[in-house]
Structures are given as structure tokens and as C-alpha cells.
Amino acid sequence: MKDHVRSNWHNAVLVCRKCSKKLDGGFGKDGEERLAKALRRHLSLKKGRKAAAGIIEANCLGVCPRGAVTVVNGAASRDWLLVRPGADLDALAAALDLPAQAEAQNPGWLTQNA
Ligand code: FES
């Protein structure tokens, strides 16, 4: 059995599942999607380890903001974000250092074309 596996993840982001459930949507085109799903769809990320970044729903992170979702950037875990419904997903992706859409669809695109 292997003792490690590779992934294409450039970064990992934790999104509080319980905050997302409390909001009952709030993100995406019609405002009906949960933040993690809306962000994955917005960036056209592939599934699982083949995605350019991991956006993972985690259990309660202990902040429990009203009317927002707690989000942790795995690469910059000292500052957590409280994301309100309807937030600009492009700005959020930039704040979380997530790859832009083109990079998310084709990992290595930026380095190949630089
Ligand atoms: S419910 Fe999200 S941080 Fe506690």
C-alpha cells in the first residue's frame, strides 16, 4: 500500500459546512447554492485530486458568524474569512489565492504560457 498520493491541488480551502447549511444557499447565479459548490462551479474545478484546488466542506470551525460562512485558506491560515451571501466569487477566489478559471480547467496553463 502507498504511503502517499499526489494531487493537482494548488491550494486547499476549508469552508464551514454548518455555516453553509444555516444560510441555506446564498451563492451562485440564482443565490441557491452553497458556497463551496458555487465556488467550485465558478472556477470550473474538476473533481477530487484532479482539481487545480481543493475546496473542502469542514465541520464547524468554532467562529459561527451570523449571516456569513467561515472560510480558511490552507496556505494562509492565520486570517480566516467570513463570507456573506452574494459575495463576488472572483474577488473571493483572488483573496483565497485560488487559480483563475482558465488555470483551474487546465492545471499548468499559466506556467506553460508564461
Ligand atoms: S457554524 Fe460555521 S464556524 Fe461554526
PDB file of C-alpha atoms and ligand atoms in Angstrom:
ATOM      1  CA  MET A   1       0.000   0.000   0.000  1.00  0.00           C
ATOM      2  CA  LYS A   2       1.253   3.512  -0.896  1.00  0.00           C
ATOM      3  CA  ASP A   3       2.132   5.879   1.906  1.00  0.00           C
ATOM      4  CA  HIS A   4       1.227   8.993  -0.109  1.00  0.00           C
ATOM      5  CA  VAL A   5      -0.746  10.065  -3.166  1.00  0.00           C
ATOM      6  CA  ARG A   6      -0.319  13.049  -5.475  1.00  0.00           C
ATOM      7  CA  SER A   7      -2.873  15.697  -6.296  1.00  0.00           C
ATOM      8  CA  ASN A   8      -3.087  18.660  -8.658  1.00  0.00           C
ATOM      9  CA  TRP A   9      -4.167  20.936  -5.841  1.00  0.00           C
ATOM     10  CA  HIS A  10      -2.523  24.323  -5.906  1.00  0.00           C
ATOM     11  CA  ASN A  11      -4.205  25.202  -2.626  1.00  0.00           C
ATOM     12  CA  ALA A  12      -6.747  23.849  -0.161  1.00  0.00           C
ATOM     13  CA  VAL A  13      -9.634  25.882   1.214  1.00  0.00           C
ATOM     14  CA  LEU A  14     -11.879  24.857   4.117  1.00  0.00           C
ATOM     15  CA  VAL A  15     -15.496  26.030   4.038  1.00  0.00           C
ATOM     16  CA  CYS A  16     -17.673  25.564   7.123  1.00  0.00           C
ATOM     17  CA  ARG A  17     -20.448  23.110   6.301  1.00  0.00           C
ATOM     18  CA  LYS A  18     -22.613  24.188   9.236  1.00  0.00           C
ATOM     19  CA  CYS A  19     -22.469  27.910   8.313  1.00  0.00           C
ATOM     20  CA  SER A  20     -23.413  26.930   4.755  1.00  0.00           C
ATOM     21  CA  LYS A  21     -26.380  24.888   5.979  1.00  0.00           C
ATOM     22  CA  LYS A  22     -27.596  27.758   8.162  1.00  0.00           C
ATOM     23  CA  LEU A  23     -27.595  30.126   5.176  1.00  0.00           C
ATOM     24  CA  ASP A  24     -29.430  27.580   3.005  1.00  0.00           C
ATOM     25  CA  GLY A  25     -27.717  28.730  -0.187  1.00  0.00           C
ATOM     26  CA  GLY A  26     -26.876  32.365  -0.779  1.00  0.00           C
ATOM     27  CA  PHE A  27     -24.299  31.940  -3.531  1.00  0.00           C
ATOM     28  CA  GLY A  28     -24.148  31.157  -7.228  1.00  0.00           C
ATOM     29  CA  LYS A  29     -26.125  32.509 -10.155  1.00  0.00           C
ATOM     30  CA  ASP A  30     -29.548  32.297  -8.521  1.00  0.00           C
ATOM     31  CA  GLY A  31     -28.315  32.529  -4.950  1.00  0.00           C
ATOM     32  CA  GLU A  32     -29.399  28.978  -4.239  1.00  0.00           C
ATOM     33  CA  GLU A  33     -26.056  27.195  -3.994  1.00  0.00           C
ATOM     34  CA  ARG A  34     -23.838  26.605  -1.019  1.00  0.00           C
ATOM     35  CA  LEU A  35     -20.542  28.499  -1.066  1.00  0.00           C
ATOM     36  CA  ALA A  36     -18.256  25.510  -1.680  1.00  0.00           C
ATOM     37  CA  LYS A  37     -20.296  24.256  -4.616  1.00  0.00           C
ATOM     38  CA  ALA A  38     -20.749  27.741  -6.084  1.00  0.00           C
ATOM     39  CA  LEU A  39     -17.015  28.402  -5.868  1.00  0.00           C
ATOM     40  CA  ARG A  40     -16.140  25.049  -7.465  1.00  0.00           C
ATOM     41  CA  ARG A  41     -18.618  25.692 -10.269  1.00  0.00           C
ATOM     42  CA  HIS A  42     -17.499  29.305 -10.733  1.00  0.00           C
ATOM     43  CA  LEU A  43     -13.889  28.192 -11.183  1.00  0.00           C
ATOM     44  CA  SER A  44     -14.904  25.119 -13.249  1.00  0.00           C
ATOM     45  CA  LEU A  45     -12.814  22.898 -10.992  1.00  0.00           C
ATOM     46  CA  LYS A  46     -12.539  19.214 -11.733  1.00  0.00           C
ATOM     47  CA  LYS A  47     -13.439  16.713  -9.035  1.00  0.00           C
ATOM     48  CA  GLY A  48     -11.269  15.344  -6.247  1.00  0.00           C
ATOM     49  CA  ARG A  49      -7.483  15.220  -6.554  1.00  0.00           C
ATOM     50  CA  LYS A  50      -7.603  16.122 -10.253  1.00  0.00           C
ATOM     51  CA  ALA A  51      -8.915  19.600  -9.460  1.00  0.00           C
ATOM     52  CA  ALA A  52      -6.483  22.515  -9.559  1.00  0.00           C
ATOM     53  CA  ALA A  53      -7.526  23.371  -5.994  1.00  0.00           C
ATOM     54  CA  GLY A  54      -9.332  21.658  -3.149  1.00  0.00           C
ATOM     55  CA  ILE A  55     -12.454  23.316  -1.787  1.00  0.00           C
ATOM     56  CA  ILE A  56     -13.486  21.201   1.160  1.00  0.00           C
ATOM     57  CA  GLU A  57     -16.507  21.482   3.419  1.00  0.00           C
ATOM     58  CA  ALA A  58     -15.389  21.055   7.024  1.00  0.00           C
ATOM     59  CA  ASN A  59     -17.247  20.754  10.307  1.00  0.00           C
ATOM     60  CA  CYS A  60     -17.891  23.836  12.448  1.00  0.00           C
ATOM     61  CA  LEU A  61     -14.721  25.891  12.796  1.00  0.00           C
ATOM     62  CA  GLY A  62     -15.856  27.491  16.067  1.00  0.00           C
ATOM     63  CA  VAL A  63     -16.445  31.044  14.827  1.00  0.00           C
ATOM     64  CA  CYS A  64     -20.136  30.667  13.951  1.00  0.00           C
ATOM     65  CA  PRO A  65     -20.820  34.096  12.395  1.00  0.00           C
ATOM     66  CA  ARG A  66     -24.409  35.195  11.817  1.00  0.00           C
ATOM     67  CA  GLY A  67     -25.253  35.563   8.148  1.00  0.00           C
ATOM     68  CA  ALA A  68     -21.837  34.513   6.828  1.00  0.00           C
ATOM     69  CA  VAL A  69     -19.700  31.456   6.114  1.00  0.00           C
ATOM     70  CA  THR A  70     -16.324  30.885   7.751  1.00  0.00           C
ATOM     71  CA  VAL A  71     -13.604  30.103   5.199  1.00  0.00           C
ATOM     72  CA  VAL A  72      -9.970  29.168   5.844  1.00  0.00           C
ATOM     73  CA  ASN A  73      -7.247  29.420   3.226  1.00  0.00           C
ATOM     74  CA  GLY A  74      -4.933  26.487   3.910  1.00  0.00           C
ATOM     75  CA  ALA A  75      -1.941  28.446   2.596  1.00  0.00           C
ATOM     76  CA  ALA A  76      -2.636  31.470   4.815  1.00  0.00           C
ATOM     77  CA  SER A  77      -4.377  30.056   7.840  1.00  0.00           C
ATOM     78  CA  ARG A  78      -3.697  32.966  10.198  1.00  0.00           C
ATOM     79  CA  ASP A  79      -6.544  35.064   8.759  1.00  0.00           C
ATOM     80  CA  TRP A  80      -9.932  33.488   8.256  1.00  0.00           C
ATOM     81  CA  LEU A  81     -12.624  34.984   6.040  1.00  0.00           C
ATOM     82  CA  LEU A  82     -16.289  35.498   6.908  1.00  0.00           C
ATOM     83  CA  VAL A  83     -18.056  35.429   3.545  1.00  0.00           C
ATOM     84  CA  ARG A  84     -21.515  36.968   3.248  1.00  0.00           C
ATOM     85  CA  PRO A  85     -24.186  35.680   0.821  1.00  0.00           C
ATOM     86  CA  GLY A  86     -23.914  37.092  -2.677  1.00  0.00           C
ATOM     87  CA  ALA A  87     -20.186  37.784  -2.327  1.00  0.00           C
ATOM     88  CA  ASP A  88     -18.230  38.374  -5.544  1.00  0.00           C
ATOM     89  CA  LEU A  89     -16.732  34.947  -6.272  1.00  0.00           C
ATOM     90  CA  ASP A  90     -13.939  36.386  -8.456  1.00  0.00           C
ATOM     91  CA  ALA A  91     -12.800  38.600  -5.589  1.00  0.00           C
ATOM     92  CA  LEU A  92     -13.134  35.713  -3.147  1.00  0.00           C
ATOM     93  CA  ALA A  93     -11.095  33.403  -5.395  1.00  0.00           C
ATOM     94  CA  ALA A  94      -8.388  36.074  -5.614  1.00  0.00           C
ATOM     95  CA  ALA A  95      -8.418  36.565  -1.831  1.00  0.00           C
ATOM     96  CA  LEU A  96      -8.059  32.809  -1.355  1.00  0.00           C
ATOM     97  CA  ASP A  97      -5.264  32.568  -3.934  1.00  0.00           C
ATOM     98  CA  LEU A  98      -7.342  30.130  -5.981  1.00  0.00           C
ATOM     99  CA  PRO A  99      -6.461  29.638  -9.656  1.00  0.00           C
ATOM    100  CA  ALA A 100      -8.457  31.633 -12.204  1.00  0.00           C
ATOM    101  CA  GLN A 101     -10.950  29.770 -14.398  1.00  0.00           C
ATOM    102  CA  ALA A 102      -8.511  29.028 -17.236  1.00  0.00           C
ATOM    103  CA  GLU A 103      -5.891  27.693 -14.839  1.00  0.00           C
ATOM    104  CA  ALA A 104      -8.475  25.672 -12.911  1.00  0.00           C
ATOM    105  CA  GLN A 105      -9.629  23.919 -16.094  1.00  0.00           C
ATOM    106  CA  ASN A 106      -6.126  23.202 -17.312  1.00  0.00           C
ATOM    107  CA  PRO A 107      -3.545  22.988 -14.495  1.00  0.00           C
ATOM    108  CA  GLY A 108      -0.127  24.176 -15.605  1.00  0.00           C
ATOM    109  CA  TRP A 109      -1.619  26.521 -18.185  1.00  0.00           C
ATOM    110  CA  LEU A 110      -0.072  29.625 -16.630  1.00  0.00           C
ATOM    111  CA  THR A 111       3.398  28.137 -16.322  1.00  0.00           C
ATOM    112  CA  GLN A 112       3.284  26.692 -19.844  1.00  0.00           C
ATOM    113  CA  ASN A 113       2.263  30.036 -21.335  1.00  0.00           C
ATOM    114  CA  ALA A 114       4.467  32.299 -19.221  1.00  0.00           C
TER     115      ALA A 114
HETATM  116  S1  FES B   1     -21.112  27.116  12.227  1.00  0.00           S
HETATM  117 FE1  FES B   1     -19.532  27.747  10.899  1.00  0.00          FE
HETATM  118  S2  FES B   1     -17.904  28.219  12.185  1.00  0.00           S
HETATM  119 FE2  FES B   1     -19.384  27.349  13.495  1.00  0.00          FE
END
